[in-house]
Amino acid sequence: MTTPAYGMDDRPDDAVPVSSRPPVRDFAAAGVLSFAAVHVAQTVCRLVLDRDPLVQLAAALTVRALESGSVCLDLDAVRYEVGAWLTDRGTGATPELPWPDGDAWRTALLASPAVAAPGAPLNRAPLRLDGSLLYLERYWCDETAVREHLRRRAQHRHDPVDAPTLHAAASATFSPGVQADDRQLEAAMRVVSEPTTILAGGPGTGKTATVARMLATVQAVSARPLTVALAAPSGKAAARLEQSVREELARIPGAHPLIDPATTVHRLLGARGELRGFTRGATDPIPHDVVVIDEMSMMALPLMARLMAALRDDARLVLVGDPMQLTSVEAGSVLADLASAARAGSPQASLVELTNNWRSGGAVADLAGAIRRGDADTALRIATSGRPEVVFVETDTAAQLEEIVPVRDLAAAMLHDLAGAALAGDAPAALAVLERQRLLCAHRHGPYGVSWWSRQIDQLARDLGTRPAGHDEWYPGRGVLVTANAEELGLRNGDTGVTVSTTRGLRVAFHGETGPRLLPPWVLDDVESVHAMTVHKAQGSQFGTVAVVLPPVQSPLLTRELVYTAITRTIDRVIIIGSIEALVTAISSPSARASGLARGR
């Protein structure tokens, strides 16, 4: 079931635009269309002097699809999807909407000057109809560009390496005593011959270790030193990728490729600033021989299109991630789409899926596996089994911190230890305490959101005396989250730090390559307290214990991917807070973003 990406606190405006006409007005009155969707549709039709209400309805629903994270509208599925969404809202009787006849709808779209057919020239009309999929032209161009770049790259083959030589080179990267499996060996060999390789797998399946072996293997069979670019959608994920790859390569004998410092995808492409494009492209491509992109589940379609346009045709591309994790907050689910197409036999990219979990077992791993399979009965049985690694705190309402005893006790212990280490000026210990646990929410605001829980934990800190009375923003033990890249300070969006006492006054400690880095608080602009954070922000991170606040069943964010991503952030233990109905609903509701990439066309 497709679920919109906006939260409960960001629902479409139910106010009906006064200029709207049926059937658009009926859909807006039912809450299906936002004010913005109606306005865009009206503007699109006005630009081409098309007053057909069926075209305007399709345009508005296409904008709604983008608001929910899809890159297009599936005309064949939209009626079912909207009906399911209205039912899930639980606001009473589901309204009867004036859906147009399918054939009449397509006839109107094909006849409209607002709609181009697949073979029509680019950017001649604001909408594009491709089979049953209706796009805004920009997103159709992006999707087509990705598909065509992949197709062209698939036709390029590097000099062949005979099978015995290749197998020996790949096997040499797996030293005795190293845990590995046949799929990791397959990936190490696949990257030599394939222009584009997708390395998929859940947490603990050895993706990063496999990337290092892939790089060592391709260097072993190359006649010259190779250059490698490492990147990820977020700076924190990029830094973690580089650290892990370098550590793994240090264990592998033989020649290694030349690896540049990891960076964000935007920086790799030479972003020139908001709405100013990128310096890298077809005329100035990324110069590296191998490009590795981690955390691909977070990659939006427009950014993927820019990346593909900036690659050399002979460069190897390795896309790494977990297709089951939450997708980008922007339009598109590139990794999941490409993996789905590869499973269906598309030759555009080679897929290797890692399934063996080397990191964790027990109840958390069992729960994650049940969620991946969509097995709600097994997941519920594990969550309520009383096993110490998984704690389920059942509540049907927005809970108060004092009511959730396991979370309150964990928060109190962490605040106490954090303040102790910070007052003693022990930055390494303070940073270690900060990563010991994290409270994750689906929403930012409202009674199930980050702001609500952050205020409660902040009040707990005041009650315990670990935060001084008054309104001082900075105090020893304050954990902070960086919310925007600050390259001049060496900080990336998503980095976390702790305020500690030093002989020079308060300083904020962040992880550095050789130890904690201490920065004065007054140089930090884009930071916020990190008592709690959204599941999206936590992607790619790992914590000792994770507490997950499930939103109510009416929340459009309550999906299988949300719960799976949240519980797989833990290393040792997870605490789930919510109703049984919410947990079952989430596991039974996979996110499904409409896209043509998944069809492998």
Coordinates of C-alpha atoms in Angstrom, one line a residue:
M1 CA 0.0 0.0 0.0
T2 CA 1.4 3.4 -1.0
T3 CA 1.7 5.8 2.0
P4 CA 2.2 9.5 1.8
A5 CA 5.6 10.7 3.1
Y6 CA 4.2 13.7 5.0
G7 CA 3.7 13.4 8.7
M8 CA 0.6 13.9 10.9
D9 CA 1.7 17.4 11.6
D10 CA 2.2 18.0 7.9
R11 CA -1.1 16.7 6.5
P12 CA -2.6 18.2 3.4
D13 CA -4.5 21.4 4.0
D14 CA -8.2 20.4 4.0
A15 CA -9.2 24.0 3.1
V16 CA -10.7 23.7 -0.4
P17 CA -9.4 26.3 -2.9
V18 CA -12.3 28.5 -3.9
S19 CA -11.2 28.4 -7.5
S20 CA -11.4 24.7 -7.8
R21 CA -14.1 22.9 -9.7
P22 CA -15.4 19.3 -9.6
P23 CA -14.0 16.7 -9.6
V24 CA -10.9 18.4 -8.1
R25 CA -13.0 20.2 -5.6
D26 CA -14.5 16.9 -4.3
F27 CA -11.0 15.4 -3.9
A28 CA -9.8 18.4 -2.1
A29 CA -12.8 18.5 0.2
A30 CA -12.1 14.8 1.1
G31 CA -8.5 15.8 2.2
V32 CA -7.0 13.8 -0.7
L33 CA -5.5 16.9 -2.4
S34 CA -3.5 19.6 -0.7
F35 CA -3.9 23.2 -1.5
A36 CA -0.5 23.2 -3.2
A37 CA -1.5 20.2 -5.4
V38 CA -4.6 21.9 -6.6
H39 CA -2.8 25.2 -7.3
V40 CA 0.0 23.4 -9.3
A41 CA -2.6 21.5 -11.4
Q42 CA -4.5 24.7 -12.1
T43 CA -1.3 26.5 -13.1
V44 CA -0.2 23.6 -15.4
C45 CA -3.6 23.6 -17.2
R46 CA -3.8 27.4 -17.4
L47 CA -0.4 27.5 -19.1
V48 CA -1.6 25.4 -22.0
L49 CA -5.1 26.7 -22.0
D50 CA -6.6 23.3 -21.1
R51 CA -9.8 23.5 -19.0
D52 CA -10.5 19.7 -19.1
P53 CA -11.4 18.8 -15.4
L54 CA -10.1 15.2 -15.9
V55 CA -6.6 16.5 -16.9
Q56 CA -6.6 18.9 -13.9
L57 CA -7.5 16.0 -11.6
A58 CA -4.7 13.9 -13.0
A59 CA -2.2 16.7 -12.6
A60 CA -3.3 17.3 -9.0
L61 CA -3.0 13.6 -8.2
T62 CA 0.5 13.5 -9.8
V63 CA 1.6 16.3 -7.5
R64 CA 0.1 14.4 -4.5
A65 CA 2.1 11.4 -5.6
L66 CA 5.3 13.5 -5.5
E67 CA 4.3 14.8 -2.0
S68 CA 4.1 11.1 -0.9
G69 CA 7.6 10.3 -2.4
S70 CA 6.6 8.7 -5.7
V71 CA 8.0 10.1 -8.9
C72 CA 4.8 9.6 -10.9
L73 CA 1.2 8.7 -10.6
D74 CA 0.1 5.2 -11.5
L75 CA -3.3 5.6 -13.0
D76 CA -4.1 1.9 -12.6
A77 CA -3.4 1.9 -8.9
V78 CA -4.4 5.4 -7.7
R79 CA -8.1 4.6 -7.0
Y80 CA -7.2 1.7 -4.7
E81 CA -4.4 3.6 -3.0
V82 CA -6.5 6.7 -2.3
G83 CA -9.3 4.5 -1.0
A84 CA -6.9 2.7 1.4
W85 CA -5.5 6.0 2.5
L86 CA -8.9 7.4 3.3
T87 CA -9.8 4.2 5.2
D88 CA -6.6 4.3 7.2
R89 CA -7.2 7.9 8.3
G90 CA -10.1 6.6 10.4
T91 CA -12.1 9.8 10.2
G92 CA -15.4 8.2 9.8
A93 CA -17.3 7.1 6.7
T94 CA -15.1 7.0 3.6
P95 CA -16.4 9.6 1.1
E96 CA -17.6 8.5 -2.3
L97 CA -15.3 10.2 -4.8
P98 CA -16.2 10.9 -8.5
W99 CA -13.5 8.8 -10.1
P100 CA -13.4 9.1 -13.9
D101 CA -13.7 6.1 -16.2
G102 CA -10.3 4.8 -16.9
D103 CA -10.5 4.8 -20.7
A104 CA -12.1 8.3 -20.7
W105 CA -9.3 9.5 -18.4
R106 CA -6.6 8.3 -20.7
T107 CA -8.3 9.6 -23.8
A108 CA -8.5 13.1 -22.2
L109 CA -4.8 13.0 -21.2
L110 CA -3.6 11.8 -24.6
A111 CA -5.6 14.6 -26.2
S112 CA -4.4 17.3 -23.9
P113 CA -1.7 19.8 -24.8
A114 CA -0.5 19.5 -21.2
V115 CA 0.6 15.9 -21.7
A116 CA 3.4 14.5 -23.9
A117 CA 3.7 10.9 -25.1
P118 CA 6.9 8.9 -24.4
G119 CA 8.5 9.6 -27.8
A120 CA 7.7 13.4 -27.9
P121 CA 10.6 15.9 -27.6
L122 CA 11.7 16.9 -24.1
N123 CA 10.3 19.8 -22.2
R124 CA 7.5 20.6 -24.6
A125 CA 4.7 19.8 -22.1
P126 CA 4.5 19.9 -18.3
L127 CA 3.2 16.3 -18.0
R128 CA 4.3 13.0 -19.6
L129 CA 2.2 9.9 -20.0
D130 CA 4.2 6.6 -20.3
G131 CA 1.8 3.7 -20.3
S132 CA -0.2 3.9 -17.0
L133 CA 2.4 6.3 -15.4
L134 CA 1.8 10.0 -15.4
Y135 CA 4.9 12.2 -14.6
L136 CA 5.7 15.8 -14.2
E137 CA 8.1 16.3 -17.1
R138 CA 11.2 17.0 -14.8
Y139 CA 10.9 13.6 -13.1
W140 CA 10.2 11.7 -16.3
C141 CA 13.5 13.3 -17.7
D142 CA 15.4 12.3 -14.5
E143 CA 14.1 8.7 -14.6
T144 CA 14.8 8.3 -18.3
A145 CA 18.3 9.7 -17.9
V146 CA 19.1 7.2 -15.1
R147 CA 17.7 4.3 -17.2
E148 CA 19.6 5.4 -20.3
H149 CA 22.9 6.0 -18.5
L150 CA 22.6 2.5 -16.9
R151 CA 21.8 1.0 -20.3
R152 CA 24.8 2.6 -22.0
R153 CA 27.1 1.7 -19.1
A154 CA 25.9 -2.0 -19.3
Q155 CA 27.1 -2.1 -22.9
H156 CA 30.6 -1.2 -21.8
R157 CA 32.8 -4.0 -20.8
H158 CA 36.3 -3.9 -19.3
D159 CA 39.1 -6.1 -20.5
P160 CA 38.2 -9.7 -19.5
V161 CA 40.1 -11.5 -16.8
D162 CA 40.2 -15.3 -17.0
A163 CA 38.2 -17.1 -14.4
P164 CA 41.1 -18.8 -12.4
T165 CA 43.0 -15.5 -12.1
L166 CA 39.9 -13.6 -11.0
H167 CA 39.0 -16.3 -8.5
A168 CA 42.5 -16.3 -7.0
A169 CA 42.6 -12.5 -6.8
A170 CA 39.2 -12.4 -5.0
S171 CA 40.1 -15.3 -2.7
A172 CA 43.3 -13.6 -1.6
T173 CA 41.3 -10.8 -0.1
F174 CA 39.8 -13.2 2.4
S175 CA 42.6 -13.9 4.8
P176 CA 42.5 -17.1 7.0
G177 CA 40.1 -16.7 10.0
V178 CA 38.1 -13.9 8.3
Q179 CA 34.3 -14.5 8.4
A180 CA 33.0 -14.5 4.8
D181 CA 30.6 -16.3 2.5
D182 CA 30.2 -17.1 -1.1
R183 CA 28.2 -14.0 -1.9
Q184 CA 30.9 -11.8 -0.6
L185 CA 33.4 -13.6 -2.9
E186 CA 30.9 -13.3 -5.8
A187 CA 30.7 -9.5 -5.2
A188 CA 34.4 -9.2 -5.2
M189 CA 34.6 -10.9 -8.6
R190 CA 31.5 -9.3 -10.1
V191 CA 32.9 -5.7 -9.7
V192 CA 35.8 -6.6 -12.1
S193 CA 33.5 -7.3 -15.1
E194 CA 30.4 -5.3 -14.3
P195 CA 30.1 -1.6 -14.9
T196 CA 27.4 -1.2 -12.3
T197 CA 27.1 -3.4 -9.2
I198 CA 24.4 -3.2 -6.5
L199 CA 25.6 -4.6 -3.1
A200 CA 22.5 -5.0 -1.0
G201 CA 22.1 -6.4 2.5
G202 CA 20.8 -5.6 6.0
P203 CA 22.8 -4.4 9.0
G204 CA 25.6 -6.7 10.0
T205 CA 25.8 -8.6 6.7
G206 CA 29.3 -7.3 5.9
K207 CA 28.6 -4.8 3.2
T208 CA 31.5 -2.4 4.0
A209 CA 33.9 -5.3 4.5
T210 CA 32.8 -6.6 1.1
V211 CA 33.3 -3.2 -0.5
A212 CA 37.0 -3.3 0.7
R213 CA 37.4 -6.7 -0.8
M214 CA 35.8 -5.6 -4.1
L215 CA 38.3 -2.7 -4.3
A216 CA 41.3 -4.9 -3.5
T217 CA 40.2 -7.4 -6.1
V218 CA 39.7 -4.9 -8.9
Q219 CA 43.1 -3.4 -8.1
A220 CA 44.8 -6.8 -8.1
V221 CA 43.8 -7.5 -11.7
S222 CA 44.5 -4.0 -12.9
A223 CA 47.7 -3.0 -14.7
R224 CA 47.8 0.5 -13.1
P225 CA 46.8 2.1 -9.8
L226 CA 43.1 2.8 -9.6
T227 CA 41.5 5.9 -8.0
V228 CA 38.4 5.5 -5.8
A229 CA 35.8 8.0 -4.7
L230 CA 33.7 7.1 -1.6
A231 CA 30.5 9.0 -1.0
A232 CA 27.1 8.9 0.7
P233 CA 24.0 11.1 0.8
S234 CA 25.0 12.4 4.3
G235 CA 28.4 13.4 5.6
K236 CA 28.3 11.2 8.6
A237 CA 27.6 8.1 6.5
A238 CA 30.4 9.1 4.2
A239 CA 32.9 9.4 7.0
R240 CA 31.9 6.1 8.5
L241 CA 32.2 4.4 5.1
E242 CA 35.8 5.7 4.7
Q243 CA 36.9 4.6 8.2
S244 CA 35.5 1.1 7.8
V245 CA 36.9 0.6 4.3
R246 CA 40.4 1.8 5.3
E247 CA 40.3 -0.5 8.3
E248 CA 39.3 -3.5 6.2
L249 CA 41.9 -2.7 3.5
A250 CA 44.6 -2.6 6.2
R251 CA 43.9 -6.3 6.8
I252 CA 44.2 -7.3 3.1
P253 CA 47.7 -7.9 1.7
G254 CA 48.8 -6.7 -1.6
A255 CA 48.3 -3.5 -3.6
H256 CA 45.4 -1.2 -2.8
P257 CA 43.7 1.5 -4.9
L258 CA 44.2 5.2 -4.2
I259 CA 41.2 6.2 -2.1
D260 CA 40.3 9.9 -1.8
P261 CA 38.7 11.2 1.4
A262 CA 35.0 10.3 1.5
T263 CA 32.5 13.1 0.9
T264 CA 28.8 13.7 0.4
V265 CA 27.3 13.0 -3.1
H266 CA 26.6 16.7 -3.4
R267 CA 30.2 17.6 -2.8
L268 CA 31.4 14.8 -5.1
L269 CA 29.4 16.4 -7.8
G270 CA 30.7 19.9 -7.0
A271 CA 27.5 21.4 -5.7
R272 CA 27.5 25.2 -6.4
G273 CA 24.8 26.0 -3.8
E274 CA 21.0 26.1 -3.6
L275 CA 19.4 25.9 -7.1
R276 CA 22.8 26.5 -8.8
G277 CA 23.5 23.0 -10.0
F278 CA 26.8 21.1 -10.1
T279 CA 30.2 21.6 -11.7
R280 CA 30.5 17.9 -12.5
G281 CA 28.7 16.6 -15.6
A282 CA 29.2 15.2 -19.1
T283 CA 31.8 17.8 -20.0
D284 CA 33.6 17.5 -16.7
P285 CA 33.0 14.0 -15.3
I286 CA 34.1 12.6 -11.9
P287 CA 37.7 11.6 -12.6
H288 CA 37.8 8.4 -10.5
D289 CA 38.0 4.8 -11.8
V290 CA 35.7 3.4 -9.2
V291 CA 32.9 5.3 -7.5
V292 CA 31.3 3.8 -4.4
I293 CA 28.0 5.2 -3.0
D294 CA 26.9 4.0 0.4
E295 CA 23.5 4.3 2.1
M296 CA 21.8 4.3 -1.3
S297 CA 18.3 3.9 0.3
M298 CA 18.6 7.7 1.1
M299 CA 19.3 8.7 -2.6
A300 CA 16.6 10.7 -4.3
L301 CA 15.9 10.3 -8.0
P302 CA 17.0 13.8 -9.1
L303 CA 20.4 13.4 -7.3
M304 CA 20.8 10.0 -8.9
A305 CA 20.2 11.5 -12.3
R306 CA 22.9 14.1 -11.7
L307 CA 25.3 11.4 -10.5
M308 CA 24.8 9.2 -13.5
A309 CA 25.4 12.1 -15.9
A310 CA 28.7 12.9 -14.1
L311 CA 30.2 9.4 -14.4
R312 CA 32.8 8.3 -16.9
D313 CA 31.4 5.5 -19.1
D314 CA 34.4 3.3 -18.2
A315 CA 34.2 4.0 -14.4
R316 CA 32.9 1.2 -12.2
L317 CA 30.0 2.2 -10.0
V318 CA 29.2 0.3 -6.8
L319 CA 25.8 1.1 -5.1
V320 CA 25.6 -0.1 -1.5
G321 CA 22.7 -0.2 0.8
D322 CA 19.7 -1.9 2.3
P323 CA 16.6 -1.8 0.0
M324 CA 14.4 -2.4 3.1
Q325 CA 15.4 0.8 4.8
L326 CA 13.5 4.1 4.7
T327 CA 13.8 5.8 1.3
S328 CA 14.7 9.4 0.7
V329 CA 12.5 12.2 2.1
E330 CA 12.5 13.4 -1.5
A331 CA 10.9 11.7 -4.5
G332 CA 12.1 8.3 -5.5
S333 CA 13.2 4.9 -4.1
V334 CA 16.2 4.4 -6.4
L335 CA 17.9 1.5 -4.6
A336 CA 14.7 -0.5 -4.0
D337 CA 13.7 0.1 -7.7
L338 CA 17.0 -0.9 -9.2
A339 CA 17.2 -4.0 -7.0
S340 CA 13.7 -5.0 -7.9
A341 CA 14.5 -4.6 -11.6
A342 CA 17.7 -6.6 -11.3
R343 CA 15.8 -9.5 -9.5
A344 CA 13.4 -9.4 -12.5
G345 CA 16.3 -9.9 -14.9
S346 CA 17.0 -6.4 -16.0
P347 CA 20.6 -6.1 -17.3
Q348 CA 21.0 -2.5 -16.3
A349 CA 22.9 -3.4 -13.0
S350 CA 24.3 -6.5 -11.4
L351 CA 22.8 -7.3 -8.0
V352 CA 24.5 -9.2 -5.1
E353 CA 22.5 -9.6 -2.0
L354 CA 24.2 -10.4 1.3
T355 CA 22.0 -12.3 3.8
N356 CA 24.3 -13.7 6.5
N357 CA 24.2 -11.5 9.6
W358 CA 27.7 -11.5 11.2
R359 CA 27.1 -8.9 13.7
S360 CA 24.0 -9.8 15.8
G361 CA 21.7 -12.7 16.5
G362 CA 19.1 -13.4 19.1
A363 CA 15.7 -11.7 19.4
V364 CA 16.6 -8.5 17.6
A365 CA 17.9 -10.3 14.5
D366 CA 14.8 -12.6 14.6
L367 CA 12.5 -9.6 14.9
A368 CA 14.2 -7.8 12.0
G369 CA 13.9 -10.9 9.9
A370 CA 10.2 -11.2 10.6
I371 CA 9.6 -7.6 9.7
R372 CA 11.6 -7.9 6.5
R373 CA 9.3 -10.8 5.5
G374 CA 6.2 -9.0 6.5
D375 CA 5.4 -11.7 9.1
A376 CA 3.4 -9.6 11.6
D377 CA 2.4 -12.7 13.7
T378 CA 6.0 -13.8 14.3
A379 CA 7.2 -10.2 14.9
L380 CA 4.5 -9.7 17.5
R381 CA 5.3 -13.0 19.2
I382 CA 9.0 -12.0 19.4
A383 CA 8.2 -8.5 20.6
T384 CA 5.9 -9.8 23.5
S385 CA 8.0 -12.9 24.4
G386 CA 9.7 -11.2 27.3
R387 CA 13.2 -11.9 25.9
P388 CA 15.6 -9.3 27.3
E389 CA 16.8 -7.9 24.0
V390 CA 13.3 -6.9 22.9
V391 CA 11.0 -5.0 25.2
F392 CA 7.5 -4.0 24.1
V393 CA 5.7 -1.3 26.1
E394 CA 2.1 -1.4 25.1
T395 CA 0.2 1.9 25.1
D396 CA -2.7 3.1 23.0
T397 CA -2.2 6.8 23.7
A398 CA 0.6 9.3 23.6
A399 CA 2.7 8.3 26.5
Q400 CA 4.4 10.4 29.2
L401 CA 8.1 9.6 29.9
E402 CA 7.4 8.8 33.5
E403 CA 4.9 6.1 32.4
I404 CA 7.5 4.3 30.2
V405 CA 9.7 3.0 33.1
P406 CA 12.4 1.3 31.0
V407 CA 13.0 4.4 28.9
R408 CA 12.9 6.8 31.8
D409 CA 15.4 4.7 33.7
L410 CA 17.7 4.5 30.7
A411 CA 17.4 8.2 30.1
A412 CA 18.1 9.0 33.8
A413 CA 21.2 6.8 33.8
M414 CA 22.5 8.3 30.6
L415 CA 21.9 11.9 31.8
H416 CA 23.8 11.1 35.1
D417 CA 26.7 9.5 33.3
L418 CA 26.9 12.1 30.6
A419 CA 27.0 14.9 33.1
G420 CA 29.6 13.1 35.2
A421 CA 31.9 12.6 32.3
A422 CA 31.3 16.1 30.9
L423 CA 32.0 17.8 34.3
A424 CA 35.2 15.8 34.6
G425 CA 36.3 16.9 31.2
D426 CA 36.5 13.3 29.9
A427 CA 35.4 13.9 26.3
P428 CA 36.0 10.2 25.1
A429 CA 33.8 8.9 27.9
A430 CA 31.1 11.5 27.3
L431 CA 31.0 10.6 23.6
A432 CA 30.8 6.9 24.4
V433 CA 27.8 7.6 26.8
L434 CA 26.0 9.6 24.1
E435 CA 26.1 6.6 21.7
R436 CA 24.9 4.2 24.4
Q437 CA 21.2 4.8 23.6
R438 CA 18.8 6.8 21.4
L439 CA 15.1 7.5 21.4
L440 CA 13.7 7.4 17.8
C441 CA 10.4 8.9 16.6
A442 CA 8.6 8.9 13.2
H443 CA 7.5 12.5 13.5
R444 CA 9.3 15.7 14.5
H445 CA 6.3 17.3 16.2
G446 CA 3.2 16.4 18.0
P447 CA 2.6 13.9 20.9
Y448 CA 4.5 11.2 19.2
G449 CA 7.3 13.3 17.9
V450 CA 10.9 14.3 18.7
S451 CA 10.0 17.7 20.1
W452 CA 7.5 16.2 22.6
W453 CA 10.0 13.6 23.9
S454 CA 12.9 16.0 23.9
R455 CA 11.0 18.4 26.2
Q456 CA 10.3 15.5 28.6
I457 CA 13.9 14.3 28.7
D458 CA 15.0 17.9 29.1
Q459 CA 12.7 18.3 32.1
L460 CA 14.0 15.0 33.5
A461 CA 17.5 16.4 33.3
R462 CA 16.4 19.5 35.3
D463 CA 14.7 17.3 37.9
L464 CA 17.8 15.2 38.3
G465 CA 20.0 18.3 38.5
T466 CA 22.1 17.3 35.5
R467 CA 21.0 20.4 33.7
P468 CA 21.5 23.6 35.7
A469 CA 18.4 25.7 36.4
G470 CA 17.9 28.8 34.2
H471 CA 17.9 29.3 30.5
D472 CA 21.6 28.8 29.6
E473 CA 21.7 27.0 26.2
W474 CA 25.1 25.5 26.9
Y475 CA 26.0 23.3 29.9
P476 CA 28.2 20.3 30.6
G477 CA 26.5 17.1 29.3
R478 CA 24.4 18.7 26.6
G479 CA 24.3 16.4 23.6
V480 CA 23.9 18.1 20.2
L481 CA 23.1 17.1 16.7
V482 CA 24.6 19.0 13.7
T483 CA 21.8 19.8 11.3
A484 CA 23.8 21.3 8.4
N485 CA 27.2 20.7 6.9
A486 CA 29.9 23.1 8.3
E487 CA 32.9 22.2 6.1
E488 CA 35.0 25.0 7.6
L489 CA 34.7 23.3 11.0
G490 CA 35.0 19.8 9.7
L491 CA 31.4 19.0 10.7
R492 CA 28.8 17.2 8.7
N493 CA 25.0 17.1 8.9
G494 CA 24.2 14.3 11.3
D495 CA 27.4 14.5 13.5
T496 CA 26.8 14.4 17.2
G497 CA 28.8 15.9 20.0
V498 CA 28.8 16.6 23.8
T499 CA 29.5 19.8 25.7
V500 CA 32.3 19.2 28.3
S501 CA 34.1 21.3 30.8
T502 CA 37.8 22.2 30.1
T503 CA 40.3 24.6 31.5
R504 CA 39.4 27.0 28.8
G505 CA 35.7 26.8 29.5
L506 CA 32.9 24.9 27.8
R507 CA 33.8 23.0 24.6
V508 CA 31.8 20.7 22.4
A509 CA 33.5 17.4 21.8
F510 CA 33.1 15.6 18.4
H511 CA 34.6 12.4 17.1
G512 CA 37.8 13.0 15.2
E513 CA 40.2 10.8 13.3
T514 CA 42.8 10.6 16.2
G515 CA 40.5 11.4 19.1
P516 CA 37.8 14.0 20.2
R517 CA 37.9 17.4 18.6
L518 CA 36.9 20.3 20.9
L519 CA 35.1 23.3 19.5
P520 CA 33.8 26.4 21.3
P521 CA 30.0 26.5 21.5
W522 CA 29.8 29.9 20.0
V523 CA 31.1 28.8 16.6
L524 CA 28.2 26.3 16.2
D525 CA 25.2 27.7 14.4
D526 CA 23.2 24.7 13.1
V527 CA 22.8 22.4 16.1
E528 CA 20.0 21.1 18.3
S529 CA 19.8 19.0 21.4
V530 CA 19.8 15.3 20.7
H531 CA 17.6 13.8 23.4
A532 CA 15.6 12.2 20.6
M533 CA 15.8 12.1 16.8
T534 CA 13.7 11.0 13.8
V535 CA 14.2 7.6 12.3
H536 CA 15.3 9.3 9.1
K537 CA 18.1 11.2 10.9
A538 CA 19.3 7.9 12.6
Q539 CA 19.8 6.1 9.3
G540 CA 23.3 4.7 9.1
S541 CA 23.9 5.0 12.9
Q542 CA 24.2 2.3 15.5
F543 CA 23.4 2.6 19.2
G544 CA 23.6 0.2 22.2
T545 CA 19.9 0.5 23.0
V546 CA 17.2 2.0 20.8
A547 CA 13.8 3.1 22.0
V548 CA 11.2 3.4 19.2
V549 CA 8.1 5.5 19.6
L550 CA 5.4 4.1 17.2
P551 CA 2.9 6.6 15.8
P552 CA -0.8 5.8 15.9
V553 CA -2.3 3.7 13.2
Q554 CA -3.7 6.8 11.4
S555 CA -0.1 8.1 10.7
P556 CA 0.9 7.9 7.1
L557 CA 4.5 7.3 8.2
L558 CA 3.6 4.0 9.9
T559 CA 5.3 1.6 7.5
R560 CA 7.3 -1.6 7.5
E561 CA 10.4 0.3 6.4
L562 CA 10.0 2.8 9.3
V563 CA 9.9 0.1 12.0
Y564 CA 12.6 -2.1 10.3
T565 CA 15.0 0.9 10.0
A566 CA 14.4 1.9 13.6
I567 CA 15.0 -1.4 15.2
T568 CA 18.0 -2.2 13.1
R569 CA 19.7 0.9 14.6
T570 CA 20.4 -1.1 17.8
I571 CA 23.4 -3.2 18.6
D572 CA 22.1 -4.9 21.8
R573 CA 18.5 -4.0 22.7
V574 CA 15.4 -2.4 21.4
I575 CA 12.4 -1.0 23.3
I576 CA 9.2 -0.6 21.3
I577 CA 6.6 1.9 22.6
G578 CA 3.1 1.8 21.0
S579 CA 0.0 -0.2 20.5
I580 CA -0.2 -3.8 19.2
E581 CA -2.4 -2.5 16.4
A582 CA 0.2 0.1 15.3
L583 CA 3.0 -2.6 15.2
V584 CA 0.9 -5.0 13.2
T585 CA -0.3 -2.2 10.9
A586 CA 3.3 -1.1 10.2
I587 CA 4.6 -4.6 9.4
S588 CA 1.6 -5.2 7.1
S589 CA 2.1 -1.8 5.3
P590 CA 5.1 -1.8 3.0
S591 CA 5.9 1.5 1.4
A592 CA 5.4 1.4 -2.4
R593 CA 6.5 4.4 -4.4
A594 CA 5.3 4.5 -8.0
S595 CA 8.2 4.5 -10.4
G596 CA 9.2 3.2 -13.8
L597 CA 12.7 2.2 -12.7
A598 CA 11.4 -0.8 -10.9
R599 CA 9.9 -2.1 -14.1
G600 CA 13.4 -2.3 -15.6
R601 CA 12.3 -0.8 -18.9

